[in-house]
CSV table of C-alpha atoms in Angstrom, one decimal:
chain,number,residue,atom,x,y,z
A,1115,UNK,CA,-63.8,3.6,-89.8
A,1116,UNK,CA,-62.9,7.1,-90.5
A,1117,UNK,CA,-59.1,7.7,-89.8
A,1118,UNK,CA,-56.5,10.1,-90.5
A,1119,UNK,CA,-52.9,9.1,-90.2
A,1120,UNK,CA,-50.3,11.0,-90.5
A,1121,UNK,CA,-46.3,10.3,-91.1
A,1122,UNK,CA,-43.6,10.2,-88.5
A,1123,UNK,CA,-41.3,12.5,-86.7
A,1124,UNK,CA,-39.1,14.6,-88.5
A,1125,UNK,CA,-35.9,16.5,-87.8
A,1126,UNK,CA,-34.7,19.7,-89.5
A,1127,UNK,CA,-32.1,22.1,-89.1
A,1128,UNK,CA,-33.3,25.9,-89.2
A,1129,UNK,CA,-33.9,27.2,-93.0
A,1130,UNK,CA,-34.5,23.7,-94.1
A,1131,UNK,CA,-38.0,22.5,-95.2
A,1132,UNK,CA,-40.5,19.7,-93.3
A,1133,UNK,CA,-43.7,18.0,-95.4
A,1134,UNK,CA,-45.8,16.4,-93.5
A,1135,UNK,CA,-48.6,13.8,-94.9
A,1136,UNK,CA,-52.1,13.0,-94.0
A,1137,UNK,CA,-53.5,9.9,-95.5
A,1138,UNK,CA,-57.4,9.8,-94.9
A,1139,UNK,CA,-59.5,6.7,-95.2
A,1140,UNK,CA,-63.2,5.9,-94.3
A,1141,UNK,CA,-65.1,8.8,-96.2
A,1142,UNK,CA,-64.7,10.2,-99.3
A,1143,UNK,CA,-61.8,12.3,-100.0
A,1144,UNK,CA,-63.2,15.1,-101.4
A,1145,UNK,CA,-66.3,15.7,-99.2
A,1146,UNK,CA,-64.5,17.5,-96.1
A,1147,UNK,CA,-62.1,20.2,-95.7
A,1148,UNK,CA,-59.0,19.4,-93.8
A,1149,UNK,CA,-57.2,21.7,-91.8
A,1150,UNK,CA,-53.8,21.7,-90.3
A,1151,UNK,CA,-53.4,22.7,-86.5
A,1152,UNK,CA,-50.0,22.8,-84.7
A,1153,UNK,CA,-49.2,23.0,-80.5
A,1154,UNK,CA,-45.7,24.0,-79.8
A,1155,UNK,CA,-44.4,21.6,-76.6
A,1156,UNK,CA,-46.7,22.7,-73.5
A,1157,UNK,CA,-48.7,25.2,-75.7
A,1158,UNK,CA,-51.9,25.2,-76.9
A,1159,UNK,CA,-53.6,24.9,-80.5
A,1160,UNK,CA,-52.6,27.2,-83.3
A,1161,UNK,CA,-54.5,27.0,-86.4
A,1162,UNK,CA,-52.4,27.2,-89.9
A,1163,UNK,CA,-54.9,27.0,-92.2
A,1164,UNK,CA,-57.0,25.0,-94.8
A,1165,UNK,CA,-57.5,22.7,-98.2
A,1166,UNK,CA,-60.2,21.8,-100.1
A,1167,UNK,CA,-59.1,18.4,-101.2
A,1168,UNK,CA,-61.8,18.7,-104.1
A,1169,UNK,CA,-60.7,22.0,-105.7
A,1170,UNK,CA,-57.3,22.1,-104.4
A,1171,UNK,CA,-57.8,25.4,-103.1
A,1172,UNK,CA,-56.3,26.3,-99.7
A,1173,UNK,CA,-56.6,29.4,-97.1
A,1174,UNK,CA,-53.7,30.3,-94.6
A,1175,UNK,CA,-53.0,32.1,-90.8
A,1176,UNK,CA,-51.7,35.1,-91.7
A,1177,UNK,CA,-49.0,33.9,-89.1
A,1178,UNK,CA,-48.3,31.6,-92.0
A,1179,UNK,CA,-49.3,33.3,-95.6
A,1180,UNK,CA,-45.7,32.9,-97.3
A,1181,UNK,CA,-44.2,30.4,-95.5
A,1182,UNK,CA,-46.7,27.6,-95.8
A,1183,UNK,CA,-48.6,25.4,-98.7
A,1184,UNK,CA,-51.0,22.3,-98.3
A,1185,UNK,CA,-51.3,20.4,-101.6
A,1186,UNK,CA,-53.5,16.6,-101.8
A,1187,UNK,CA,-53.4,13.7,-104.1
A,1188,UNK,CA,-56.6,12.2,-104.7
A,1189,UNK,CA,-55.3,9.1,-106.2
A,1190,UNK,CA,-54.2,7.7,-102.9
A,1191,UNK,CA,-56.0,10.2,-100.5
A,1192,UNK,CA,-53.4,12.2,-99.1
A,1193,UNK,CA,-53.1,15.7,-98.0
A,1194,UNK,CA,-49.6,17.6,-97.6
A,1195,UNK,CA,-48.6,20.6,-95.5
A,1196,UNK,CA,-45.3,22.1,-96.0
A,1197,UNK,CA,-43.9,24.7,-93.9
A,1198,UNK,CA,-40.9,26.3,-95.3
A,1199,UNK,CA,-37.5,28.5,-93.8
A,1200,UNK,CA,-37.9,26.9,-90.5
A,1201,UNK,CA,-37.5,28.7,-87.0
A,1202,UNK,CA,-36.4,26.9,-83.6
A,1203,UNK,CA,-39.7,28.2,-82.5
A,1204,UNK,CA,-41.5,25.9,-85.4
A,1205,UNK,CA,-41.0,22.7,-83.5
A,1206,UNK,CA,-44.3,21.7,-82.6
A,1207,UNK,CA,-46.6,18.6,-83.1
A,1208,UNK,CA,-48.6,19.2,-86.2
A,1209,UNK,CA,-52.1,17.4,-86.6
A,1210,UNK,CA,-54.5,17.5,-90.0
A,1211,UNK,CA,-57.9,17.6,-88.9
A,1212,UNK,CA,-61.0,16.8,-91.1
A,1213,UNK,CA,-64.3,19.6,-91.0
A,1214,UNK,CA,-66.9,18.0,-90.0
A,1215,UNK,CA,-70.3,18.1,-92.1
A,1216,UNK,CA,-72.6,18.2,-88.8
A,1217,UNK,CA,-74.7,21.2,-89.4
A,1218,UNK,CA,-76.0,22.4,-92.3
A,1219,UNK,CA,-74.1,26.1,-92.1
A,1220,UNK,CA,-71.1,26.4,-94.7
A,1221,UNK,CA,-68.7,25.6,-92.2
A,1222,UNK,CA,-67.9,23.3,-89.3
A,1223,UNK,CA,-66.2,21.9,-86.2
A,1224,UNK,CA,-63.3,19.0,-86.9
A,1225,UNK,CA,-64.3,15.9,-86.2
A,1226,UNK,CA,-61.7,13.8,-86.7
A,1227,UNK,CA,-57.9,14.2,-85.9
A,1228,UNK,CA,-55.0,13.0,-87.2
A,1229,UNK,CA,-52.6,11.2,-84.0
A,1230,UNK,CA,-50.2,14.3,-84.9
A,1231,UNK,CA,-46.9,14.5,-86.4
A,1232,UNK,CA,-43.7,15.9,-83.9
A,1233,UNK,CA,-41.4,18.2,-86.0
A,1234,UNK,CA,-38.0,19.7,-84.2
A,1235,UNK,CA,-35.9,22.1,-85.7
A,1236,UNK,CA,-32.8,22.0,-84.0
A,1237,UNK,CA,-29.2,22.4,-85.3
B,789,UNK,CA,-59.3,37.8,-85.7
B,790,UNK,CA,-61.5,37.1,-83.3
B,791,UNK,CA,-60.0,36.3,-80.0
B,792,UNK,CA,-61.2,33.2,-77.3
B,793,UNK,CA,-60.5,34.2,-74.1
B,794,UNK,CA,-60.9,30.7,-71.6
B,795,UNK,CA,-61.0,30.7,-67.9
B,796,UNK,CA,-59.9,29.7,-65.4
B,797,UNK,CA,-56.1,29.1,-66.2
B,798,UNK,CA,-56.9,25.7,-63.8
B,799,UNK,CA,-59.2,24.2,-62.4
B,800,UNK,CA,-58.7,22.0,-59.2
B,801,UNK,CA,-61.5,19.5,-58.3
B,802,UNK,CA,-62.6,16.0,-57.1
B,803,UNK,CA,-63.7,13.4,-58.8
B,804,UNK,CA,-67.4,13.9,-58.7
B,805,UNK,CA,-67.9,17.7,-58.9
B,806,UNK,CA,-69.2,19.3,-61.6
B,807,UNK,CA,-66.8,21.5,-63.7
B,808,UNK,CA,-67.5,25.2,-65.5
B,809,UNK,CA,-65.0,26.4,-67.8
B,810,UNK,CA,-65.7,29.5,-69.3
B,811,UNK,CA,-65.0,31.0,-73.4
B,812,UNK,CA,-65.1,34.6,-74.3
B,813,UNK,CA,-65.1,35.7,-77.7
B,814,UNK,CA,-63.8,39.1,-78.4
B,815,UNK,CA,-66.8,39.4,-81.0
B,816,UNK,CA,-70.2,38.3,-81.4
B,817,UNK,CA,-70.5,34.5,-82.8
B,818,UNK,CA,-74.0,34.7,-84.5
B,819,UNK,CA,-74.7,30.8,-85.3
B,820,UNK,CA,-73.0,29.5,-82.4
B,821,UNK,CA,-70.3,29.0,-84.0
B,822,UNK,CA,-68.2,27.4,-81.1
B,823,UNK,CA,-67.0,24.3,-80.1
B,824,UNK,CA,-64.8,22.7,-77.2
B,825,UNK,CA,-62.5,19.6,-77.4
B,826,UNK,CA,-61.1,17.4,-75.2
B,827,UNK,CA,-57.0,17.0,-74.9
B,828,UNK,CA,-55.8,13.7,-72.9
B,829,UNK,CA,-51.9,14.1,-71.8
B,830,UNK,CA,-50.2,12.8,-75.3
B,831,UNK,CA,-53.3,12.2,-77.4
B,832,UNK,CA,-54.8,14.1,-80.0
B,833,UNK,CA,-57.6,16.6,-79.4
B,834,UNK,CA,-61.6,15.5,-79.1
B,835,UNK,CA,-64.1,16.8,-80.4
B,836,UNK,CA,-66.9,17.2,-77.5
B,837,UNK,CA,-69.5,20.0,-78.2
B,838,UNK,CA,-70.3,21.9,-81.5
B,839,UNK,CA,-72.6,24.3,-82.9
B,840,UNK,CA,-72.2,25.6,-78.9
B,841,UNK,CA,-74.5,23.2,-77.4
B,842,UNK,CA,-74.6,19.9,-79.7
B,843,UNK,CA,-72.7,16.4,-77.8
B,844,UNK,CA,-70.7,14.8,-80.3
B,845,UNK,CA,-71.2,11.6,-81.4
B,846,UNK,CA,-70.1,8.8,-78.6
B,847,UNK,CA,-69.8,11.7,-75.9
B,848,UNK,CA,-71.5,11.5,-72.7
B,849,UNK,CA,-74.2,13.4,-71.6
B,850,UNK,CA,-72.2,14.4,-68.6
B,851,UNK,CA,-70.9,17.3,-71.1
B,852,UNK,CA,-72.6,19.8,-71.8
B,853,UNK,CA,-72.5,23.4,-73.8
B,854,UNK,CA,-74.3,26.4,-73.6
B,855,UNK,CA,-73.9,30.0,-74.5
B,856,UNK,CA,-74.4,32.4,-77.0
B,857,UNK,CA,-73.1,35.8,-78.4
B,858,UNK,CA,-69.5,36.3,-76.5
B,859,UNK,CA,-70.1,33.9,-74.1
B,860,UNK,CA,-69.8,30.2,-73.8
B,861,UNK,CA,-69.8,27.7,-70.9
B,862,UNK,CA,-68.5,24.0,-71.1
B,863,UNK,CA,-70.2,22.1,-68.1
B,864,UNK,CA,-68.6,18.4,-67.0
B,865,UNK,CA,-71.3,17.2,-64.0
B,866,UNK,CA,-70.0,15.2,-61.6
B,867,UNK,CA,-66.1,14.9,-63.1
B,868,UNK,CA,-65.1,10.6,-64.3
B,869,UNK,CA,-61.0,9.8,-63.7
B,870,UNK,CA,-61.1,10.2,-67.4
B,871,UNK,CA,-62.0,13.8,-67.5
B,872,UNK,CA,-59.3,15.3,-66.2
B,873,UNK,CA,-57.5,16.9,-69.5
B,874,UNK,CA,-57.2,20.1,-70.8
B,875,UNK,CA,-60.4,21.8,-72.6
B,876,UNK,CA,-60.0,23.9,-75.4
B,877,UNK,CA,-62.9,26.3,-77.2
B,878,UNK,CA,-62.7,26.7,-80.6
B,879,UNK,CA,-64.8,29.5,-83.3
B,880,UNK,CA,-65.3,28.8,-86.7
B,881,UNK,CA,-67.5,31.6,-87.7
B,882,UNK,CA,-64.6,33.8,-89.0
B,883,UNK,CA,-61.5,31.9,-90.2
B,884,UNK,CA,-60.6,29.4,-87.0
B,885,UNK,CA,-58.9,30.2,-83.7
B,886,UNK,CA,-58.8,28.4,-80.4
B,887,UNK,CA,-59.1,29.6,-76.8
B,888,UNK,CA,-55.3,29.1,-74.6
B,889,UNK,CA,-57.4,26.3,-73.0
B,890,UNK,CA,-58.2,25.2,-69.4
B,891,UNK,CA,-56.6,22.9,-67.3
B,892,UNK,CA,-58.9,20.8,-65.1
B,893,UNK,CA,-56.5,18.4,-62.4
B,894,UNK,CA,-57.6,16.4,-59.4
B,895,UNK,CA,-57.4,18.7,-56.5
């Protein structure tokens, strides 16, 4: 079935980096966008931004342009998202989440979800 | 960036009444660009509605969507144990945001 599993918990000190993974499986790699959606602890859902795992290309929150990059590797089906000069106010759960292809408009509700990734800066 | 506004905050019912949560969009979403998920204490979101009005696969028919222009309605009839969560809308038309969600709890 379609999954999307992510790696574990991570600690970082404030400044450092994190690099969390998505490893998809079930569909083809290349077919859907996946996007990368964060809640801080009792929050709600912030959106980061996107990649294309075909073309590589990516689009970011604004909240996020400078600070952030996604990169994939096809060969094992993967998608990174790395978040860089961390704050105390970054620790969040991150999830990937595929695009959907359920309409036939250029773009798309997520359909599947990642079981999401707890990051905590602390010192 | 277009703007979700969700209400209420929280919403306190019994299992068997029917649930309307509300979505505001601070522009017009020609296409019905909208959708709502589901968010169980500790799980991942759940994709419910999309396209405004359209079940996702393996949802019950219990859910429902409606809405068009600025405003969209999320209707749960007659509220399952299971249902209890928080609800979240969600626009795709211009980049992606999501509403600050509604909790629905047992009254």
């Amino acid at each position: 079935q379609v999954q999307l599993v992510q790696s574990g918990a991570d600690m970082k000190n404030p400044g450092a980096s994190v690099k969390v993974s998505c490893e998809t499986s079930g569909y083809t790699f290349k077919g859907n966008y996946i996007h990368w959606v964060r809640q801080a602890p009792g929050q709600g859902l912030e959106w980061m931004g996107w990649i294309n795992p075909n073309s590589g290309g990516t689009n970011f929150a604004q909240n996020f342009q400078g600070r952030v990059s996604m990169t994939r590797d096809p060969s094992i089906s993967t998608v990174y998202m790395e978040l860089r000069n961390l704050r105390y106010d970054d620790t969040a759960i991150y999830y990937c989440a595929r695009e959907g292809r359920l309409t036939v408009t250029d773009r798309d509700a997520f359909d599947i979800w990642g079981q999401g990734t707890l990051v905590t800066v602390s010192s | 960036e277009i703007v979700l506004t969700q209400s209420p905050g929280t919403l306190s019912l019994s299992t068997g009444e029917r649930a309307t949560l509300s979505c505001r969009a601070s522009e017009t979403l020609s296409g019905s660009y909208i959708a709502w998920y589901q968010q169980r204490p500790g799980q991942a979101p759940r994709l419910l509605i999309y396209a405004a009005s359209t079940r996702a696969a393996g949802i019950p028919d219990r859910f429902s969507g409606s809405g068009s222009g600025t405003d969209f309605t999320l209707t749960i009839e007659r509220m399952e144990p299971e249902d209890f969560a928080v609800y979240y809308c969600h626009q795709y038309r211009t980049s992606r945001s999501f509403g600050q969600g509604t909790k629905v709890e047992i009254k």
